[in-house]
XYZ file of C-alpha atoms in Angstrom:
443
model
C 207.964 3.731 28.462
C 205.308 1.697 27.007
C 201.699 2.840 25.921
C 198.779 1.008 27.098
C 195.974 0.620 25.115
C 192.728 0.986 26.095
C 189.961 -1.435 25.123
C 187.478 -0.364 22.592
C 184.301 1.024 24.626
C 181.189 -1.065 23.858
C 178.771 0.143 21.245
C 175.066 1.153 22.590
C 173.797 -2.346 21.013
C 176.061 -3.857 23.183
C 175.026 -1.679 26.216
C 171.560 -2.542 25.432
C 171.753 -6.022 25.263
C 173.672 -6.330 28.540
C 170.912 -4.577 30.367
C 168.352 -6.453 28.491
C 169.996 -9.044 29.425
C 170.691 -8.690 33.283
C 167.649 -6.519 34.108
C 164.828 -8.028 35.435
C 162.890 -9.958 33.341
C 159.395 -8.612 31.761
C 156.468 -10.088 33.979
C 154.548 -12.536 32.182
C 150.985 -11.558 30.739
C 148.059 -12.685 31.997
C 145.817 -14.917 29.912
C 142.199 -14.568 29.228
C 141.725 -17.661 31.170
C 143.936 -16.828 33.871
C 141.855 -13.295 33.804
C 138.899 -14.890 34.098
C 139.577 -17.365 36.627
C 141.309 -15.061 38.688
C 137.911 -12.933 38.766
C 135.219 -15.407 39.335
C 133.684 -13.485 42.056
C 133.680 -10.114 40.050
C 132.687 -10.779 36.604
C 129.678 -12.866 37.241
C 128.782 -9.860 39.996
C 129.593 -7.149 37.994
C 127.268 -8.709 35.171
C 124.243 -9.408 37.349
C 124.629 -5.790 38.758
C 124.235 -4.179 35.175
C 121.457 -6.561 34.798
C 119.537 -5.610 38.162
C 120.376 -1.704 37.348
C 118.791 -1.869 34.105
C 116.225 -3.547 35.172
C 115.391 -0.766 37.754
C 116.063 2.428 36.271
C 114.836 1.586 32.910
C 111.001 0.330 33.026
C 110.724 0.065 29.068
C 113.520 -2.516 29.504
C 112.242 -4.791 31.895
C 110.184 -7.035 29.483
C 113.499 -7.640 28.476
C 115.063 -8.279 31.511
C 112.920 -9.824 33.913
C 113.194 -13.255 32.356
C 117.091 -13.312 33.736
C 115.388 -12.421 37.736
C 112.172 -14.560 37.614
C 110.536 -17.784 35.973
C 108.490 -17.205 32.494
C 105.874 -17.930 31.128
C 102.998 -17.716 34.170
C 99.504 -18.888 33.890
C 97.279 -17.428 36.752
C 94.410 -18.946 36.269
C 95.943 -22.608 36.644
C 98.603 -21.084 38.631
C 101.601 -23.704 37.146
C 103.744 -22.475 34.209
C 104.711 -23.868 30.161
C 108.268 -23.486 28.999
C 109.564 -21.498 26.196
C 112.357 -20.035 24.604
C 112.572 -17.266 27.797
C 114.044 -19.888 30.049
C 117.172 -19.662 28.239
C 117.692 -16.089 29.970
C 116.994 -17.862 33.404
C 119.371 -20.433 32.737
C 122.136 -18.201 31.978
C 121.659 -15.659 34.681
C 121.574 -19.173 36.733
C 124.599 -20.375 35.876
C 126.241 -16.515 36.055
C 125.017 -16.464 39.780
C 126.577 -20.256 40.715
C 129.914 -19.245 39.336
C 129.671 -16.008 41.760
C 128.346 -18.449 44.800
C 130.927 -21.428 44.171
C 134.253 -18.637 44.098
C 132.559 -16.584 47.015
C 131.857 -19.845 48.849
C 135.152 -21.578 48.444
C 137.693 -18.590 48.579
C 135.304 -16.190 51.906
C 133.932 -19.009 53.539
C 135.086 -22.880 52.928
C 138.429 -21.809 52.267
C 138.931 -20.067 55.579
C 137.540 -22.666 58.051
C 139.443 -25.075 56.652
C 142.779 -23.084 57.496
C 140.848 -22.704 60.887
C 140.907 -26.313 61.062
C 144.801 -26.386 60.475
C 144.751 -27.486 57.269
C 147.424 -25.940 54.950
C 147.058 -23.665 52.387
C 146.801 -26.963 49.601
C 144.569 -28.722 51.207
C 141.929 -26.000 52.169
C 141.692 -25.355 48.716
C 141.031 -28.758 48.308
C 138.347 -29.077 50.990
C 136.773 -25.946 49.992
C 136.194 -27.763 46.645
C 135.217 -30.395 48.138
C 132.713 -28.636 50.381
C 131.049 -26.612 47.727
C 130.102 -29.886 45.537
C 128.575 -31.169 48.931
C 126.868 -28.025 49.479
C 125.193 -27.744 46.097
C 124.186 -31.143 45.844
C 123.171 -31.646 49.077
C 120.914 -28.893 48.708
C 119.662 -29.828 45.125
C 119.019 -33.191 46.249
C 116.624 -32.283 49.168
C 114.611 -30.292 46.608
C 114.175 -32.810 44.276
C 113.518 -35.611 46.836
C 111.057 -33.278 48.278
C 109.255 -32.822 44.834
C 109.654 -36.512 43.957
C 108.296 -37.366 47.909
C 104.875 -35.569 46.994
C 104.302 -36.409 43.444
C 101.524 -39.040 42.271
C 105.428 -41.551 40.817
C 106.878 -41.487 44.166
C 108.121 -44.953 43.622
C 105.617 -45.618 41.003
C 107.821 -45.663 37.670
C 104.698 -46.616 35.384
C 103.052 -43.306 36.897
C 105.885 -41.263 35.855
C 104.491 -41.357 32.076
C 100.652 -41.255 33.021
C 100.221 -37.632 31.910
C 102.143 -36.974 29.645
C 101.827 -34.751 27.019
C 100.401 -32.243 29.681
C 102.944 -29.140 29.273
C 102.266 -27.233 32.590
C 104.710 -27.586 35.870
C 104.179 -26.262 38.848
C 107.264 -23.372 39.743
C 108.885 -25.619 41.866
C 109.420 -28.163 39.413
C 110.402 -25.746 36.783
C 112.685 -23.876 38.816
C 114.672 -27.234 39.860
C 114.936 -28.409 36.433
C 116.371 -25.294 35.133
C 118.475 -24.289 38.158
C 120.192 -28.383 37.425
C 120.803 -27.168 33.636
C 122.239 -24.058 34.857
C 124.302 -26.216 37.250
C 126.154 -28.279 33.874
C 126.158 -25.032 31.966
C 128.265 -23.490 34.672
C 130.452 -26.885 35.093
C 131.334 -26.907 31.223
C 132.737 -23.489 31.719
C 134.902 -24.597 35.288
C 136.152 -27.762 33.761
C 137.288 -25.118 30.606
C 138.789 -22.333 32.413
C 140.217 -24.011 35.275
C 143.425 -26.655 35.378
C 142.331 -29.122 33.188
C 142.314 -32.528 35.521
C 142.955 -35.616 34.047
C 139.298 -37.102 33.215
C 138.520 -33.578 31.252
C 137.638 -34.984 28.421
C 135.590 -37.222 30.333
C 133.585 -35.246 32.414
C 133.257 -32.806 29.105
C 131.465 -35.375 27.249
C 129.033 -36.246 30.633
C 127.938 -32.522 30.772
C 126.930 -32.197 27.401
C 125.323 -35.762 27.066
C 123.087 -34.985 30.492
C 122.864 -31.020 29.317
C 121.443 -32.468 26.088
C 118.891 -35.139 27.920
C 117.763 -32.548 30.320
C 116.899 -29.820 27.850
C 115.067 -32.251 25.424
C 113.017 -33.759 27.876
C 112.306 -30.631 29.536
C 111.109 -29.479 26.156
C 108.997 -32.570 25.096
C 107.400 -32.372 28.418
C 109.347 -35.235 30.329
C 109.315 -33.544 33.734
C 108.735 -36.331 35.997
C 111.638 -38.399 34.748
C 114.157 -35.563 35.075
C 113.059 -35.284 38.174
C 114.115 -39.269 39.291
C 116.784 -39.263 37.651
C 118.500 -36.162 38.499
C 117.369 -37.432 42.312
C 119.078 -41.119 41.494
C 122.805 -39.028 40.435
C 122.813 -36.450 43.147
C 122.686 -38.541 45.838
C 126.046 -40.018 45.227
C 127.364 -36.305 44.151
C 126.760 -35.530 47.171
C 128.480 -38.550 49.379
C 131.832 -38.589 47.785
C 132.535 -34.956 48.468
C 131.304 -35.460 52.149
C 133.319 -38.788 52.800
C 136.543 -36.919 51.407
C 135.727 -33.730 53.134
C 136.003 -36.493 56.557
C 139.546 -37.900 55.393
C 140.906 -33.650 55.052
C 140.000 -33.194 58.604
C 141.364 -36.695 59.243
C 138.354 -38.188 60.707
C 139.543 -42.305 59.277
C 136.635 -44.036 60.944
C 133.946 -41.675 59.687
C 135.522 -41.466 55.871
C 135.948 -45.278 55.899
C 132.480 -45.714 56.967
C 131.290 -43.054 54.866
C 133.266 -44.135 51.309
C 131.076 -47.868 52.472
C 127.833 -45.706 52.195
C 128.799 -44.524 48.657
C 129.758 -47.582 47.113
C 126.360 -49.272 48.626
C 124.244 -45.910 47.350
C 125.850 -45.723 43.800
C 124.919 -49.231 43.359
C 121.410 -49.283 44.454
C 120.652 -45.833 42.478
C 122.983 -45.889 39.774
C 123.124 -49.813 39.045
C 119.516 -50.797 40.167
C 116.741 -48.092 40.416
C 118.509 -46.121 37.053
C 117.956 -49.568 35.342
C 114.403 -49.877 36.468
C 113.648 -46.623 35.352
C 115.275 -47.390 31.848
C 113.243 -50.387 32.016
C 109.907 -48.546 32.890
C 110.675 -46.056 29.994
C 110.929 -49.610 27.053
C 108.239 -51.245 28.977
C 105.518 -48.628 29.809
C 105.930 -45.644 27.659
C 104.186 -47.720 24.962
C 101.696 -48.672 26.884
C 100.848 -45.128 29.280
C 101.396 -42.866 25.933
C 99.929 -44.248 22.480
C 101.734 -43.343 19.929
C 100.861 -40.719 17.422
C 100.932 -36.552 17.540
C 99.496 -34.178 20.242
C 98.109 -30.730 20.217
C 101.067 -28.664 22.169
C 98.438 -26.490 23.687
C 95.396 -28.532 24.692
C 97.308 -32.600 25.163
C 95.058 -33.749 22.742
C 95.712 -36.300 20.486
C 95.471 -35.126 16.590
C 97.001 -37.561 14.625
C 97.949 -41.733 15.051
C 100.535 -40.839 12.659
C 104.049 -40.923 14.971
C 105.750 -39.882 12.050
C 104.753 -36.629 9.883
C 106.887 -34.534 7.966
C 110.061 -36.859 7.835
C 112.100 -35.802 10.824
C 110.889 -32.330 11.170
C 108.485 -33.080 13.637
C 111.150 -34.151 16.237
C 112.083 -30.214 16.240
C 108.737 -28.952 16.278
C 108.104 -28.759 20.249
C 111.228 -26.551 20.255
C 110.536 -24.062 18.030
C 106.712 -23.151 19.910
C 104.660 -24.255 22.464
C 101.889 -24.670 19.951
C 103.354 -27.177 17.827
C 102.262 -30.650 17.926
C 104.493 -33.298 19.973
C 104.847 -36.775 18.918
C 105.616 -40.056 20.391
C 106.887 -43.066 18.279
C 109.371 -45.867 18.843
C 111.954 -43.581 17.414
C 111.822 -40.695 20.075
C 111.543 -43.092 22.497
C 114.802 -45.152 21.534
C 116.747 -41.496 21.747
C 115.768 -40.603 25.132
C 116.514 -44.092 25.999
C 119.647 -44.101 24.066
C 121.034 -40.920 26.487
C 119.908 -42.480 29.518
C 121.737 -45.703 28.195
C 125.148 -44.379 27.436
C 124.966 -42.387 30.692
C 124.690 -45.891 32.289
C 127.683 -47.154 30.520
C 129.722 -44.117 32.234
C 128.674 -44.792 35.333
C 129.185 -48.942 34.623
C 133.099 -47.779 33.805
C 133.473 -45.876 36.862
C 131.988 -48.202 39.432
C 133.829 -51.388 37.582
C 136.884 -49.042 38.572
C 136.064 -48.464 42.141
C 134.892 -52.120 42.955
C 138.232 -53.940 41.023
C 139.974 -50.783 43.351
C 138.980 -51.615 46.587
C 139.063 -55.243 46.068
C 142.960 -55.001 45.439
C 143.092 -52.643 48.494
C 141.254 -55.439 50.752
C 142.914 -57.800 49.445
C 146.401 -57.412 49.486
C 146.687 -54.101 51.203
C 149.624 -53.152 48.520
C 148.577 -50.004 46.508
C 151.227 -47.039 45.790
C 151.282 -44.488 43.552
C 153.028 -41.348 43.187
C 151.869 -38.440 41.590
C 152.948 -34.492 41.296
C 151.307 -31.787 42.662
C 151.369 -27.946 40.745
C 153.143 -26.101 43.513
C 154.617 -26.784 46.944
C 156.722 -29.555 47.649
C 154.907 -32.538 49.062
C 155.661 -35.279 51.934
C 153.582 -37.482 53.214
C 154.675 -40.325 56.380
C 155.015 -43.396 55.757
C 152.289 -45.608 57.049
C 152.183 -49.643 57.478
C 149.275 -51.634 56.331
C 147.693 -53.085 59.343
C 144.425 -53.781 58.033
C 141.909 -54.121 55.023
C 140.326 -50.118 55.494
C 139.791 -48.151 52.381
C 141.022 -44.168 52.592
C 140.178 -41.585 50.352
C 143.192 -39.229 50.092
C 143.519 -35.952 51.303
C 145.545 -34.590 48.312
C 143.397 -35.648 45.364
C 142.760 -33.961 42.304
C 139.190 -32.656 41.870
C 137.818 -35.253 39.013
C 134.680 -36.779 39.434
C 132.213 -39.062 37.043
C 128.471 -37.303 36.553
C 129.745 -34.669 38.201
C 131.139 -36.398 40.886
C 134.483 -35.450 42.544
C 137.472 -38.167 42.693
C 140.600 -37.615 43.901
C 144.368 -39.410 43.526
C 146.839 -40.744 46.158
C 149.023 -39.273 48.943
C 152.199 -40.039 48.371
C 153.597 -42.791 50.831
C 157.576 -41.790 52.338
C 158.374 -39.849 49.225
C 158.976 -36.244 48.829
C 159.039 -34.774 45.231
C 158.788 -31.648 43.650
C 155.844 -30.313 41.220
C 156.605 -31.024 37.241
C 153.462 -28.969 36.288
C 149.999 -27.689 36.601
C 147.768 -29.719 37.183
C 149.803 -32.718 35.626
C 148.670 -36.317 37.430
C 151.290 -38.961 35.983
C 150.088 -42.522 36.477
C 151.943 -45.615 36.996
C 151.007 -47.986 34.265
C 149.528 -50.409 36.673
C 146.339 -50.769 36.167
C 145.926 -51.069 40.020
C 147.379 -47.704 40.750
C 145.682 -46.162 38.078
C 142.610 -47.094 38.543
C 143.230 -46.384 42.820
C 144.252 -42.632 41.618
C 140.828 -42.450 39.922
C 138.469 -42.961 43.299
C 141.126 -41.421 45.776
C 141.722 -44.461 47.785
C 144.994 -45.259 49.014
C 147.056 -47.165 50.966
C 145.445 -48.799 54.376
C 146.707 -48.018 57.723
């Protein structure tokens, strides 16, 4: 009779790292960005809230926090208000409340029609995207063309420098200038703690080169020409989202005609009227504002001498109101120099789209594949039949001065995602440079 021997029980280490190894797996940890994206209705809420309630139940506070709630710096007897270091509260309160309205507008209201509509879940996030860049800068637009309609430089770009060093606005003006720099404040933080798309480092230089422009002209006084040329960019801000916002609900006719309308209004603003302005600003600053220093309180000129203090006196407008404020070739080759290299953005983009859609016209031949971050994708197969340009309906949300662009569908191909937010490119220069406006193939 033979003994059987029994196999040596396993130690607890060995237990252990069988479970460990066949139990489920730990769930992964959210990141701060993930956090915060995640809770871009409740943060920015939950922040303006403690403001407000402060602001109530404490009186001895409200010195402190009524600049976040209301503009600074009121003068009743002229009834127009100066700038100061106060509007930085407004600006950030601003931008706390558009991050609140852009989640609570895409994911309760944009977001929801569009499923209405019968769009999937993919591309109703995509047209609620879509429809809050319309909304904003349809709506930012029509307040600036409003104040630019009933100024004294409606049309008049030697006007625009008549008056200057005069520091008062009226609120209107004041409000729209800083409610626009809240607007790129809040758009450097999306572009950071969102998927990054594949212009980031694009659009993150354009924010901070038109952030920087608009605060130092809003400090040294240059109202009117914020004004015009905020009113020149928003316009086409404004068409692209609506012409793609036409090609989600599949409306061909009305995006084709509509993408026409944006190539014809970013030319005429961005590549004619913005270069008239830059003109006006080489051409007539010298000859509307003499050059030499100004009293910051009373306009006055003080001194003929553009140039005190070495460059100190470039800084001295931002420190206090009472400061004097200088004009010389030098200041006005830096403002120029902004408005300059923001032309040479938009020059790169539009040589993009126009070199696009000629190829699309032309020979009708433009694919491209690209990978979505999630669900698998397929898209028909369509035959050219004529010369149309589409913008697609599954774009990424990139966009030049703010603008939105999109990439292609995907023509008879079905693939699955190979990460977030990833866009590979063909290295045609064709498709590439398709994937940057969103056009694609004609049908």
């Amino acid at each position: 009779m033979t003994k059987e021997t029994s196999a040596p029980s396993p130690s607890v280490s060995e237990r252990n790292a069988y479970v460990s190894t066949t139990g489920p797996r730990p769930a992964k940890q959210t990141t701060f960005r993930e956090w915060v994206v995640t809770n871009q209705i409740g943060i920015p809420l939950t922040i303006l809230a403690m403001l407000l309630a402060l602001h109530n139940l404490y009186p001895s506070l409200r010195p402190y926090t009524q600049p976040f709630f209301q503009l600074s710096y009121y003068d009743p007897a002229t009834d127009q208000y100066v700038q100061g270091w106060d509007d930085i509260y407004f600006v950030i309160s601003a931008a706390i409340a558009l991050t609140a309205i852009r989640a609570i507008a895409i994911e309760w209201v944009l977001q929801p029609l569009a499923r209405c509509a019968g769009l999937k879940r993919k591309g109703s996030i995509r047209l609620a995207e879509q429809g809050w860049q319309a909304m904003y800068y349809g709506f930012i637009w029509a307040v600036g063309l409003y104040l630019w309609k009933n100024s004294h430089y409606w049309f008049d770009f030697g006007a625009i420098w008549v008056k200057w060093p005069a520091r008062p606005l009226s609120g209107a003006l004041k409000w729209y200038l800083l409610v626009e720099l809240a607007f790129l404040v809040q758009q450097i933080f999306v572009i950071h703690v969102e998927e990054r798309r594949k212009d980031h480092y694009q659009m993150f230089s354009h924010h901070v080169i038109t952030s920087t422009l608009l605060t130092s002209a809003y400090i040294y006084g240059f109202y009117n020409v914020s004004n015009v040329v905020l009113c020149l960019m928003d316009i086409v801000d404004f068409l692209l989202p609506s012409a793609k916002i036409l090609k989600y609900l599949k409306f061909e006719l009305a995006c084709n005609v509509a993408f026409g309308v944006f190539m014809a209004t970013w030319f005429v603003t961005r590549h004619i009227l913005y270069n008239v302005l830059c003109w006006s600003i080489y051409k007539n600053v010298p000859a509307q504002m003499a050059y030499g220093c100004y009293s910051g309180s009373s306009a006055t000129m003080i001194s003929t001498d553009g140039y005190p203090n070495a460059f100190a006196y470039m800084f001295g407008p931002f420190q206090s109101l009472e400061n004097p404020i200088c004009m010389n070739r030098s200041i006005k080759w830096i403002f120029l120099s902004f408005l300059l290299c923001l032309q040479g953005l938009s020059i790169v983009w539009f040589s993009m789209i126009v070199r696009v859609a000629y190829g699309v016209v032309r020979t009708g031949n433009a694919e491209d594949t690209r990978s979505d971050e999630e669900d698998e994708v397929t898209v028909d197969t369509q035959t050219a039949a004529n010369g149309s340009i589409h913008l697609t309906a599954n774009g990424a949300n990139t966009a030049p001065v703010a603008d939105s662009t999109s990439g292609l569908d995907r023509r008879a191909t079905s693939v699955r995602a190979r990460g977030r937010g990833r866009v590979p490119f063909d290295q045609s220069d064709r498709k590439a440079l398709l994937g940057r406006i969103g056009c694609e193939k004609p049908t």
